[in-house]
Short mmCIF file of C-alpha atoms in Angstrom, two decimals:
data_model
loop_
_atom_site.label_atom_id
_atom_site.label_comp_id
_atom_site.label_asym_id
_atom_site.label_seq_id
_atom_site.Cartn_x
_atom_site.Cartn_y
_atom_site.Cartn_z
CA MET K 1381 183.42 188.78 140.55
CA ASP K 1382 183.05 190.76 137.36
CA CYS K 1383 179.79 191.48 135.61
CA LYS K 1384 180.29 188.80 132.96
CA SER K 1385 180.63 185.95 135.43
CA ILE K 1386 177.76 187.36 137.47
CA GLN K 1387 175.54 187.43 134.36
CA GLU K 1388 176.52 183.83 133.62
CA LYS K 1389 175.36 182.83 137.07
CA LEU K 1390 172.07 184.69 136.79
CA SER K 1391 170.50 181.81 134.90
CA VAL K 1392 170.96 179.46 137.85
CA TYR K 1393 170.48 182.27 140.36
CA ILE K 1394 166.85 182.77 139.38
CA GLU K 1395 166.19 179.05 139.67
CA ASP K 1396 167.50 178.96 143.19
CA ILE K 1397 169.81 176.08 142.51
CA ILE K 1398 172.89 177.90 143.64
CA SER K 1399 174.98 177.70 146.81
CA SER K 1400 174.10 180.24 149.49
CA GLU K 1401 177.61 181.76 149.30
CA GLU K 1402 177.33 182.41 145.59
CA LYS K 1403 173.80 183.70 146.05
CA ALA K 1404 175.05 186.20 148.65
CA VAL K 1405 177.82 187.35 146.33
CA ILE K 1406 175.40 187.86 143.45
CA ASP K 1407 172.86 189.63 145.65
CA GLU K 1408 175.65 191.91 146.84
CA HIS K 1409 176.76 192.62 143.26
CA LEU K 1410 173.24 193.20 141.96
CA ARG K 1411 172.62 195.89 144.52
CA SER K 1412 175.61 197.85 143.34
CA CYS K 1413 175.59 197.06 139.57
CA GLN K 1414 172.80 198.59 137.48
CA LYS K 1415 173.88 196.78 134.35
CA CYS K 1416 173.72 193.39 135.97
CA SER K 1417 170.38 194.07 137.67
CA GLY K 1418 169.08 195.20 134.28
CA CYS K 1419 170.31 191.92 132.85
CA LEU K 1420 168.45 190.06 135.55
CA ALA K 1421 165.28 191.99 134.80
CA ASP K 1422 165.61 191.24 131.10
CA LEU K 1423 166.18 187.59 131.86
CA MET K 1424 163.14 187.45 134.11
CA LYS K 1425 161.02 189.10 131.44
CA THR K 1426 162.35 186.76 128.78
CA LEU K 1427 161.49 183.76 130.90
CA ASP K 1428 158.09 185.28 131.56
CA TYR K 1429 157.43 185.50 127.87
CA VAL K 1430 158.61 182.01 127.26
CA LYS K 1431 156.71 180.48 130.15
CA ASN K 1432 153.54 182.26 129.18
CA ILE K 1433 153.67 180.95 125.69
CA GLU K 1434 150.38 179.18 125.03
CA GLU K 1435 150.11 175.49 124.59
CA VAL K 1436 148.69 174.16 121.40
CA GLU K 1437 146.01 171.48 121.37
CA PRO K 1438 146.69 168.27 119.48
CA PRO K 1439 144.20 167.47 116.72
CA GLN K 1440 142.02 164.42 117.35
CA TRP K 1441 143.25 162.61 114.31
CA ILE K 1442 146.69 162.22 115.86
CA THR K 1443 145.48 159.43 118.17
CA THR K 1444 143.52 157.83 115.35
CA ASN K 1445 146.46 157.95 112.96
CA VAL K 1446 148.92 156.75 115.55
CA MET K 1447 146.71 153.84 116.55
CA ALA K 1448 146.12 152.88 112.93
CA LYS K 1449 149.87 152.79 112.34
CA VAL K 1450 150.44 150.95 115.59
CA LYS K 1451 147.82 148.34 114.71
CA ALA K 1452 149.40 147.83 111.33
CA GLU K 1453 152.71 147.44 113.11
CA ALA K 1454 151.16 145.02 115.61
CA ASP K 1455 149.73 142.97 112.75
CA THR K 1456 153.09 142.61 111.10
CA GLY K 1457 154.44 141.69 114.50
CA LYS K 1458 151.74 139.05 114.72
CA GLY K 1459 152.87 137.78 111.34
CA ILE K 1460 156.31 137.11 112.74
CA PHE K 1461 154.68 135.54 115.78
CA GLU K 1462 152.62 133.27 113.60
CA ARG K 1463 155.60 132.29 111.53
CA LEU K 1464 157.51 131.42 114.66
CA PHE K 1465 154.88 129.65 116.71
CA TYR K 1466 152.08 128.42 114.54
CA PRO K 1467 154.10 125.60 113.01
CA LEU K 1468 154.92 124.46 116.52
CA HIS K 1469 151.57 124.74 118.20
CA ILE K 1470 148.54 125.16 116.06
CA LYS K 1471 149.32 124.25 112.51
CA LEU K 1472 151.28 121.12 113.33
CA PRO K 1473 148.31 118.85 114.07
CA ILE K 1474 146.63 120.01 110.88
CA GLU K 1475 149.79 119.32 108.90
CA ALA K 1476 150.23 115.97 110.59
CA VAL K 1477 146.66 114.98 109.87
CA ALA K 1478 147.09 116.09 106.28
CA VAL K 1479 150.27 114.04 105.90
CA VAL K 1480 148.62 110.96 107.41
CA LEU K 1481 145.60 111.39 105.14
CA ILE K 1482 147.81 111.74 102.08
CA ALA K 1483 149.76 108.65 103.11
CA LEU K 1484 146.58 106.62 103.64
CA THR K 1485 145.12 107.77 100.35
CA THR K 1486 148.35 106.88 98.58
CA ILE K 1487 148.39 103.41 100.11
CA TYR K 1488 144.74 102.90 99.26
CA ILE K 1489 145.21 104.02 95.68
CA PHE K 1490 148.34 101.90 95.35
CA ASN K 1491 146.57 98.86 96.69
CA THR K 1492 143.67 99.40 94.33
CA ILE K 1493 145.82 99.97 91.29
CA GLN K 1494 148.57 97.43 91.93
CA PRO K 1495 146.75 94.24 90.84
CA GLU K 1496 145.47 95.98 87.73
CA ILE K 1497 148.99 96.78 86.71
CA ARG K 1498 149.95 93.14 87.21
CA LEU K 1499 146.95 92.04 85.23
CA GLN K 1500 147.84 94.35 82.43
CA ASP K 1501 151.34 92.89 82.34
CA ARG K 1502 149.96 89.41 82.27
CA THR K 1503 147.53 90.08 79.48
CA GLU K 1504 150.27 91.73 77.53
CA LEU K 1505 152.45 88.68 78.07
CA ALA K 1506 149.61 86.45 77.08
CA LYS K 1507 148.90 88.46 73.97
CA ALA K 1508 152.46 88.43 72.81
CA PRO K 1509 153.18 84.72 72.38
CA SER K 1510 149.90 83.48 70.97
CA GLU K 1511 147.21 85.15 69.03
CA GLU K 1512 144.89 82.38 70.05
CA VAL K 1513 143.67 84.30 73.02
CA ILE K 1514 142.77 87.26 70.90
CA ASN K 1515 141.10 85.03 68.38
CA GLU K 1516 139.21 83.32 71.11
CA ARG K 1517 138.10 86.61 72.45
CA LEU K 1518 137.07 87.84 69.07
CA ILE K 1519 135.15 84.72 68.46
CA SER K 1520 133.51 84.83 71.81
CA GLN K 1521 132.58 88.41 71.22
CA GLY K 1522 131.17 87.40 67.91
CA ASP K 1523 129.28 84.64 69.62
CA LYS K 1524 127.83 87.10 72.04
CA LYS K 1525 126.59 89.17 69.19
CA ARG K 1526 125.05 86.17 67.60
CA GLY K 1527 123.34 85.50 70.88
CA LYS K 1528 124.62 81.97 71.20
CA ASP K 1529 124.69 80.13 74.45
CA LEU K 1530 127.90 81.40 75.88
CA MET K 1531 127.61 79.53 79.10
CA THR K 1532 128.16 76.23 77.46
CA SER K 1533 130.12 76.97 74.36
CA SER K 1534 133.85 77.08 74.47
CA PRO K 1535 135.26 79.44 71.90
CA LEU K 1536 138.53 77.56 71.82
CA LEU K 1537 136.90 74.25 71.27
CA LYS K 1538 134.68 75.75 68.66
CA GLU K 1539 137.59 77.15 66.86
CA LYS K 1540 139.59 73.97 67.02
CA GLU K 1541 136.80 71.53 66.44
CA LEU K 1542 134.46 73.37 64.19
CA LYS K 1543 136.99 74.62 61.77
CA PRO K 1544 138.30 71.24 60.66
CA SER K 1545 134.86 69.98 59.85
CA PRO K 1546 134.24 72.04 56.75
CA THR K 1547 137.81 71.41 55.66
CA PHE K 1548 137.34 67.79 56.23
CA ALA K 1549 134.11 67.79 54.40
CA GLN K 1550 135.62 69.69 51.54
CA SER K 1551 138.66 67.47 51.25
CA ASP K 1552 136.54 64.41 51.63
CA ARG K 1553 134.33 65.47 48.83
CA GLU K 1554 137.32 66.19 46.70
CA LYS K 1555 138.66 62.83 47.49
CA VAL K 1556 135.40 61.17 46.74
CA LEU K 1557 135.31 62.91 43.44
CA LEU K 1558 138.91 61.96 42.92
CA TYR K 1559 138.11 58.43 43.80
CA GLU K 1560 135.28 58.39 41.32
CA LYS K 1561 137.64 59.62 38.68
CA ASP K 1562 140.20 57.09 39.80
CA LYS K 1563 137.71 54.36 39.62
CA GLU K 1564 136.89 55.32 36.08
CA GLU K 1565 140.49 55.56 35.10
CA SER K 1566 141.49 52.67 37.35
CA VAL K 1567 144.15 54.39 39.32
CA PRO K 1568 143.10 53.75 42.92
CA GLU K 1569 146.51 54.10 44.60
CA GLU K 1570 146.75 57.84 44.12
CA ALA K 1571 144.39 58.66 46.94
CA SER K 1572 145.95 56.34 49.45
CA GLU K 1573 147.50 59.05 51.53
CA THR K 1574 144.46 60.37 53.28
CA LYS K 1575 142.27 58.72 55.85
CA ALA K 1576 139.34 59.04 53.67
CA ALA K 1577 141.13 57.32 50.89
CA GLU K 1578 142.27 54.60 53.23
CA SER K 1579 138.83 53.98 54.51
CA LEU K 1580 137.56 53.96 51.01
CA LYS K 1581 140.22 51.48 50.17
CA LYS K 1582 139.17 49.32 53.05
CA ALA K 1583 135.64 49.57 51.89
CA GLU K 1584 136.83 48.65 48.47
CA ALA K 1585 138.73 45.70 49.81
CA GLU K 1586 135.84 44.58 51.94
CA GLY K 1587 133.37 44.98 49.24
CA GLN K 1588 135.52 43.43 46.52
CA ALA K 1589 132.69 41.58 45.08
CA PRO K 1590 130.92 40.52 41.90
CA GLY K 1591 129.88 43.61 40.00
CA ALA K 1592 132.28 46.43 39.35
CA LYS K 1593 129.41 48.81 38.88
CA ARG K 1594 127.87 47.74 42.10
CA ASP K 1595 131.19 47.87 43.71
CA GLU K 1596 131.61 51.28 42.42
CA VAL K 1597 128.31 52.38 43.85
CA LYS K 1598 128.96 50.57 47.04
CA LYS K 1599 132.38 52.02 47.32
CA PHE K 1600 131.08 55.46 46.62
CA SER K 1601 128.23 55.00 49.03
CA GLY K 1602 130.68 53.60 51.54
CA ALA K 1603 132.76 56.69 51.24
CA ALA K 1604 129.71 58.81 51.61
CA GLU K 1605 128.64 56.81 54.58
CA ARG K 1606 132.03 57.17 56.11
CA TYR K 1607 131.92 60.85 55.56
CA GLU K 1608 128.50 61.01 57.07
CA SER K 1609 129.60 58.98 60.03
CA ARG K 1610 132.61 61.22 60.47
CA ARG K 1611 130.39 64.23 60.58
CA GLU K 1612 128.07 62.52 62.97
CA ALA K 1613 130.97 61.58 65.17
CA LEU K 1614 132.23 65.12 65.06
CA SER K 1615 128.89 66.63 65.93
CA ALA K 1616 128.48 64.00 68.59
CA PHE K 1617 131.84 65.00 70.00
CA GLU K 1618 130.80 68.60 69.87
CA THR K 1619 127.59 67.98 71.70
CA LYS K 1620 129.46 65.76 74.07
CA ALA K 1621 131.94 68.56 74.69
CA LYS K 1622 129.08 70.95 75.12
CA GLY K 1623 127.47 68.59 77.54
CA ASP K 1624 130.69 68.20 79.42
CA MET K 1625 130.99 71.98 79.64
CA LYS K 1626 127.48 72.20 80.95
CA LYS K 1627 128.31 69.77 83.65
CA GLU K 1628 131.69 71.31 84.44
CA ILE K 1629 130.73 74.18 86.66
CA ILE K 1630 133.20 74.93 89.35
CA ASN K 1631 131.35 75.50 92.53
CA LEU K 1632 133.14 77.59 95.07
CA THR K 1633 131.77 78.56 98.43
CA LEU K 1634 133.19 81.59 100.12
CA SER K 1635 132.31 82.18 103.74
CA VAL K 1636 132.70 85.75 104.82
CA ARG K 1637 131.37 88.15 107.42
CA ASP K 1638 130.20 90.88 105.11
CA VAL K 1639 128.53 89.39 102.09
CA GLU K 1640 127.96 92.60 100.17
CA THR K 1641 131.52 93.90 100.43
CA ALA K 1642 132.92 90.46 99.68
CA SER K 1643 130.78 90.05 96.58
CA GLU K 1644 131.88 93.45 95.35
CA LYS K 1645 135.47 92.44 95.86
CA VAL K 1646 134.98 89.07 94.20
CA GLU K 1647 133.38 90.83 91.28
CA GLU K 1648 136.39 93.13 91.06
CA VAL K 1649 138.74 90.16 91.17
CA LEU K 1650 136.75 88.40 88.45
CA ILE K 1651 136.95 91.49 86.26
CA GLN K 1652 140.66 91.71 86.90
CA PHE K 1653 141.15 88.11 85.83
CA GLY K 1654 139.21 88.70 82.64
CA GLY K 1655 136.04 87.00 83.77
CA LYS K 1656 133.18 87.17 81.31
CA ALA K 1657 129.44 87.10 81.52
CA ILE K 1658 129.43 87.90 85.18
CA ASN K 1659 126.04 87.88 86.75
CA LYS K 1660 125.05 88.23 90.30
CA ASP K 1661 122.12 86.82 92.21
CA ASN K 1662 121.32 88.24 95.57
CA TYR K 1663 119.68 86.17 98.24
CA GLU K 1664 119.33 86.66 101.92
CA ASN K 1665 122.73 86.26 103.50
CA LYS K 1666 123.97 84.74 100.29
CA ASN K 1667 125.11 86.03 96.95
CA ILE K 1668 125.83 83.89 93.97
CA LEU K 1669 128.19 85.05 91.28
CA ASN K 1670 128.28 83.30 87.96
CA ALA K 1671 131.07 83.92 85.55
CA GLU K 1672 133.19 82.46 82.86
CA LEU K 1673 136.89 82.38 83.40
CA TYR K 1674 139.94 80.94 81.77
CA LEU K 1675 140.95 77.78 83.44
CA GLU K 1676 144.47 78.90 84.12
CA LYS K 1677 143.13 81.80 86.12
CA ILE K 1678 141.12 79.60 88.46
CA ASP K 1679 143.95 78.84 90.85
CA LYS K 1680 144.83 82.48 91.17
CA LEU K 1681 141.21 83.35 91.69
CA ILE K 1682 140.98 80.83 94.49
CA GLU K 1683 144.10 82.29 96.04
CA LYS K 1684 142.55 85.73 95.95
CA LEU K 1685 139.31 84.43 97.38
CA LYS K 1686 141.19 82.82 100.24
CA MET K 1687 142.32 86.29 101.20
CA LEU K 1688 138.71 87.36 101.51
CA GLY K 1689 137.39 84.46 103.51
CA GLU K 1690 137.12 80.73 103.87
CA VAL K 1691 136.93 78.96 100.52
CA LYS K 1692 135.37 75.58 99.97
CA GLN K 1693 135.98 73.94 96.65
CA GLU K 1694 134.43 70.89 95.11
CA GLU K 1695 137.10 68.35 94.37
CA LYS K 1696 137.28 68.14 90.63
CA SER K 1697 139.94 67.92 88.07
CA PHE K 1698 139.81 70.39 85.24
CA GLU K 1699 143.01 69.45 83.62
CA SER K 1700 141.34 67.87 80.63
CA HIS K 1701 139.74 71.22 79.84
CA ARG K 1702 141.08 74.08 77.94
CA GLY K 1703 139.91 77.64 77.54
CA SER K 1704 137.24 79.16 79.73
CA ILE K 1705 135.10 77.44 82.22
CA LYS K 1706 132.00 78.38 84.06
CA ILE K 1707 132.38 79.20 87.66
CA ARG K 1708 129.84 79.73 90.37
CA ILE K 1709 130.87 81.42 93.54
CA SER K 1710 128.47 81.35 96.44
CA ILE K 1711 129.25 83.98 98.99
CA GLU K 1712 127.74 83.09 102.29
CA LYS K 1713 127.63 84.71 105.64
CA ILE K 1714 129.51 82.93 108.37
CA MET G 864 156.39 169.23 139.43
CA LYS G 865 158.83 166.46 140.08
CA GLU G 866 156.46 164.63 142.37
CA LYS G 867 153.68 164.94 139.85
CA GLU G 868 155.93 163.32 137.26
CA LYS G 869 156.65 160.48 139.62
CA THR G 870 152.98 159.60 140.08
CA LEU G 871 152.39 159.88 136.34
CA SER G 872 155.23 157.57 135.62
CA ASP G 873 153.83 155.02 138.02
CA GLU G 874 150.62 154.94 136.02
CA ASP G 875 152.72 154.73 132.88
CA THR G 876 154.68 151.76 134.17
CA GLU G 877 151.48 149.75 134.38
CA HIS G 878 150.48 150.69 130.85
CA VAL G 879 153.99 150.12 129.57
CA THR G 880 153.98 146.58 130.99
CA LEU G 881 150.65 145.92 129.28
CA CYS G 882 152.03 147.35 126.04
CA LYS G 883 155.00 145.06 126.19
CA ARG G 884 152.55 142.15 126.35
CA GLY G 885 150.97 143.45 123.13
CA ASN G 886 148.03 145.35 124.61
CA ILE G 887 147.26 148.05 122.06
CA ASP G 888 144.59 149.69 124.20
CA ALA G 889 147.14 150.37 126.90
CA PHE G 890 149.27 152.10 124.30
CA GLU G 891 146.31 154.18 123.24
CA MET G 892 146.02 155.39 126.82
CA LEU G 893 149.66 156.44 126.74
CA VAL G 894 149.15 158.24 123.44
CA LYS G 895 146.16 160.15 124.74
CA LYS G 896 147.98 161.09 127.87
CA HIS G 897 151.24 162.27 126.35
CA GLN G 898 150.25 163.56 122.93
CA LYS G 899 149.66 167.12 124.04
CA ARG G 900 153.03 167.52 125.66
CA ILE G 901 154.78 165.78 122.81
CA LEU G 902 153.03 167.96 120.26
CA ASN G 903 153.97 171.10 122.19
CA ILE G 904 157.62 170.10 122.45
CA ALA G 905 157.68 169.39 118.72
CA TYR G 906 155.76 172.55 117.92
CA ARG G 907 158.09 174.79 119.89
CA MET G 908 161.09 173.07 118.44
CA LEU G 909 159.90 173.25 114.85
CA GLY G 910 157.71 176.33 114.90
CA ASN G 911 155.23 174.64 112.55
CA TYR G 912 152.03 172.97 113.61
CA GLU G 913 151.75 170.50 110.73
CA GLU G 914 155.36 169.45 111.06
CA ALA G 915 154.84 169.05 114.79
CA CYS G 916 151.82 166.79 114.23
CA GLU G 917 153.87 164.63 111.88
CA ILE G 918 156.71 164.39 114.36
CA THR G 919 154.27 163.54 117.16
CA GLN G 920 152.87 160.62 115.18
CA ASP G 921 156.32 159.42 114.24
CA ALA G 922 157.44 159.65 117.85
CA PHE G 923 154.57 157.46 119.05
CA VAL G 924 155.06 154.91 116.32
CA SER G 925 158.76 154.59 117.05
CA ALA G 926 157.96 154.45 120.75
CA TYR G 927 155.61 151.52 120.08
CA LYS G 928 158.25 149.77 118.00
CA GLY G 929 160.86 150.26 120.69
CA ILE G 930 158.74 149.69 123.76
CA ARG G 931 159.96 146.11 124.18
CA ASN G 932 163.49 147.41 124.39
CA PHE G 933 162.55 150.11 126.86
CA GLN G 934 164.21 149.31 130.18
CA GLU G 935 162.65 150.99 133.14
CA LYS G 936 165.87 152.68 134.22
CA SER G 937 164.34 156.05 133.39
CA MET G 938 160.72 157.10 133.36
CA PHE G 939 158.63 156.27 130.34
CA SER G 940 157.78 159.93 129.81
CA THR G 941 161.45 160.91 129.81
CA TRP G 942 162.16 158.17 127.31
CA LEU G 943 159.21 159.20 125.16
CA TYR G 944 160.20 162.89 125.22
CA SER G 945 163.75 162.09 124.29
CA ILE G 946 162.36 160.39 121.20
CA VAL G 947 160.42 163.45 120.17
CA VAL G 948 163.39 165.73 120.89
CA ASN G 949 165.62 163.57 118.70
CA LEU G 950 163.07 163.40 115.91
CA SER G 951 162.54 167.15 116.03
CA ARG G 952 166.28 167.73 116.00
CA ASN G 953 166.70 165.51 112.94
CA ARG G 954 163.81 167.23 111.23
CA LEU G 955 165.35 170.60 111.95
CA LYS G 956 168.61 169.49 110.39
CA GLN G 957 166.72 168.35 107.31
CA LEU G 958 164.84 171.62 107.10
CA LYS G 959 168.03 173.60 107.59
CA ILE G 960 169.63 171.79 104.67
CA LYS G 961 166.50 172.43 102.65
CA ARG G 962 166.61 176.12 103.54
CA TYR G 963 170.23 176.39 102.57
CA ARG G 964 169.41 174.89 99.23
CA GLU G 965 166.38 177.06 98.66
CA GLU G 966 167.82 180.34 99.84
CA PHE G 967 170.70 182.25 98.33
CA SER G 968 171.69 184.06 101.50
CA LEU G 969 174.81 182.17 102.53
CA ASP G 970 176.77 185.43 102.99
CA ASP G 971 174.28 186.92 105.44
CA PRO G 972 172.89 184.15 107.61
CA VAL G 973 171.79 186.33 110.55
CA PHE G 974 169.63 188.49 108.39
CA THR G 975 168.25 185.45 106.60
CA ASP G 976 167.25 183.80 109.84
CA ASP G 977 165.25 186.78 111.01
CA GLY G 978 163.83 187.47 107.63
CA GLN G 979 162.71 183.91 107.26
CA ILE G 980 160.98 183.87 110.58
CA LYS G 981 158.96 186.88 109.67
CA VAL G 982 158.10 185.61 106.24
CA GLU G 983 156.95 182.23 107.59
CA HIS G 984 154.76 183.75 110.21
CA THR G 985 153.17 186.48 108.17
CA SER G 986 152.36 183.97 105.47
CA GLU G 987 150.91 181.43 107.87
CA GLU G 988 149.32 183.01 110.87
CA SER G 989 149.55 186.81 110.62
CA SER G 990 145.97 187.32 109.45
CA ILE G 991 144.66 185.91 112.70
CA LEU G 992 147.37 186.98 115.10
CA GLU G 993 148.25 190.44 113.94
CA LYS G 994 145.44 192.26 115.65
CA LEU G 995 145.98 190.65 118.98
CA GLU G 996 148.98 191.95 120.86
CA LYS G 997 149.29 188.88 123.00
CA LYS G 998 149.30 186.68 120.02
CA GLU G 999 151.82 188.94 118.41
CA ILE G 1000 154.14 188.61 121.35
CA GLN G 1001 153.72 184.90 121.33
CA GLN G 1002 154.53 184.87 117.66
CA LYS G 1003 157.63 186.92 118.28
CA VAL G 1004 158.73 184.68 121.11
CA GLN G 1005 158.25 181.63 118.92
CA GLY G 1006 160.14 183.43 116.19
CA CYS G 1007 163.02 183.98 118.55
CA ILE G 1008 162.95 180.35 119.67
CA ASP G 1009 163.03 179.35 116.03
CA SER G 1010 166.06 181.53 115.44
CA LEU G 1011 168.03 179.69 118.12
CA ASP G 1012 170.52 176.92 117.57
CA TYR G 1013 168.81 173.54 117.91
CA GLU G 1014 170.86 172.79 121.05
CA HIS G 1015 169.62 176.02 122.65
CA LYS G 1016 166.17 175.57 121.27
CA GLU G 1017 165.63 172.19 122.85
CA ILE G 1018 166.98 173.26 126.19
CA ILE G 1019 164.69 176.33 126.30
CA VAL G 1020 161.70 174.25 125.27
CA LEU G 1021 162.40 171.51 127.79
CA ARG G 1022 163.33 173.73 130.72
CA ASP G 1023 161.46 177.00 130.39
CA ILE G 1024 158.36 175.84 128.51
CA GLN G 1025 157.95 172.24 129.64
CA GLY G 1026 159.57 172.66 133.04
CA PHE G 1027 161.65 169.50 133.11
CA SER G 1028 164.25 169.17 135.83
CA TYR G 1029 167.97 169.39 135.12
CA ASP G 1030 168.17 165.71 135.93
CA GLU G 1031 165.50 164.78 133.39
CA MET G 1032 167.02 167.05 130.77
CA SER G 1033 170.47 165.55 131.15
CA ASP G 1034 168.76 162.14 130.82
CA MET G 1035 166.86 163.14 127.71
CA LEU G 1036 169.66 164.97 125.99
CA LYS G 1037 172.38 162.55 127.11
CA VAL G 1038 174.59 165.36 128.44
CA SER G 1039 175.89 166.18 131.90
CA GLU G 1040 173.97 168.47 134.22
CA GLY G 1041 176.82 171.02 134.00
CA THR G 1042 176.44 171.10 130.24
CA VAL G 1043 172.70 171.55 130.65
CA LYS G 1044 173.29 174.53 132.95
CA SER G 1045 175.83 176.27 130.75
CA ARG G 1046 173.81 175.53 127.63
CA LEU G 1047 170.71 176.91 129.29
CA PHE G 1048 172.49 180.12 130.19
CA ARG G 1049 173.65 180.66 126.61
CA ALA G 1050 170.23 179.76 125.25
CA ARG G 1051 168.47 182.21 127.56
CA ASP G 1052 170.98 184.91 126.75
CA ALA G 1053 170.47 184.40 123.01
CA LEU G 1054 166.73 184.39 123.42
CA LYS G 1055 166.84 187.57 125.51
CA ASN G 1056 168.90 189.34 122.86
CA CYS G 1057 166.55 188.19 120.14
CA LEU G 1058 163.46 189.37 122.02
CA LYS G 1059 165.11 192.71 122.71
CA LYS G 1060 165.77 193.06 119.00
CA VAL G 1061 162.29 191.98 117.94
CA MET G 1062 160.26 193.87 120.52
CA GLY G 1063 162.52 196.87 120.89
CA ASN G 1064 162.07 196.86 124.63
CA LEU G 1065 161.45 194.06 127.03
#
């Protein structure tokens, strides 16, 4: 074994991890070779230096810094964890509850709004074909302002029945005047078209008697009388109509479990159907709602009421009526 | 030494299992226990305290990130030290590139190496160490370690300073035991020559 290979082995030789044969060979060589034993000494010294090198102490902030970074890392790891598992375990019930709540709210809102939309459509339809309704409303509003008895007065009837009267009166007067003129000029046939003229004619025919002057007066007075009687008849009819309206109150009895809630709902329904002058009287276990409603809405109102509870209705026919009618709904506890 | 490692690793295994379950406190225990050795490996490899501290932190953070993938085929400490060795090696390569760029001594690398060592140390620590012979020797030894190839450097640090077994070293460095032995011989030889040169006489 030459020096070079011996020196190569020295590194393992000093660590004692060498076979005993090799060790013996090296020992043998070292005794005889100064150079190689010098190498060994140098190696030992080198290792001495290296092994005796002092350890350095870690600064305290290393742990702090490392743990801060690790915690940040752990938090981001948690983020992934949350993303993966929260939707499955923890957040799901919350989401489900939220979805159910939204659904319920939507249904509730839809149910509340739905009839109003229908109502709107209906009123629009009603407005379109006839302006009567609007007129009626305007008149009734006007009536309200004037403080008239709304309960008994029908705006439609008023419009239809009251309006002709001044016209009638006016035309009558004209005709009377005309007749007077006619009488003077002796042309009675000209006014034969109108009722007034006819009646006057009849009066003329009836009272075709001795004096023309008297006749004239009589005829004139007859016409006046007729006119008066017409007005009387008209006002009588009006009062009669008013009286009829007073009598025609639809009495409905609604039997429900919860009076308060039911009356609120009935009130809502009345408003939806365009009920006017709604007033409410509260009694023990009984609420009475008074309102005015268009006749054509009554059936629908009763249908709605049937959904709320048991409805008892007085047997009456309202077909002869037009326009709005007074309605009294008694809400009673079952 | 080997037996001591064994008992340490047993304690580690417990902490490692806790860490894998997300227990940060268990990891803190591991940090406190291993930081000194890790810092010293890094320090001897890099020859710079600040750099070593940086590498130590990085090593622990990457150990935490990779702890779930750590299979207990080897000891935790071995695994942890291999991380720091790799990080130090990469840092050395970076620094070497940096040095090449900064210096203009491509034609005389041997001289540059020695010169650099001296410059670094006089600038950093000489004021404290110069008066103390022991410290001076230590400085020279570290200077010689620094002058070594990174392959030789790590093997000297792991074997002669940290006292790891050939088995552990081959595990850490992912080389055969034969390679470890031959590399160690060359490393020691280079170190011896360097010390002879620096100190005049051993």
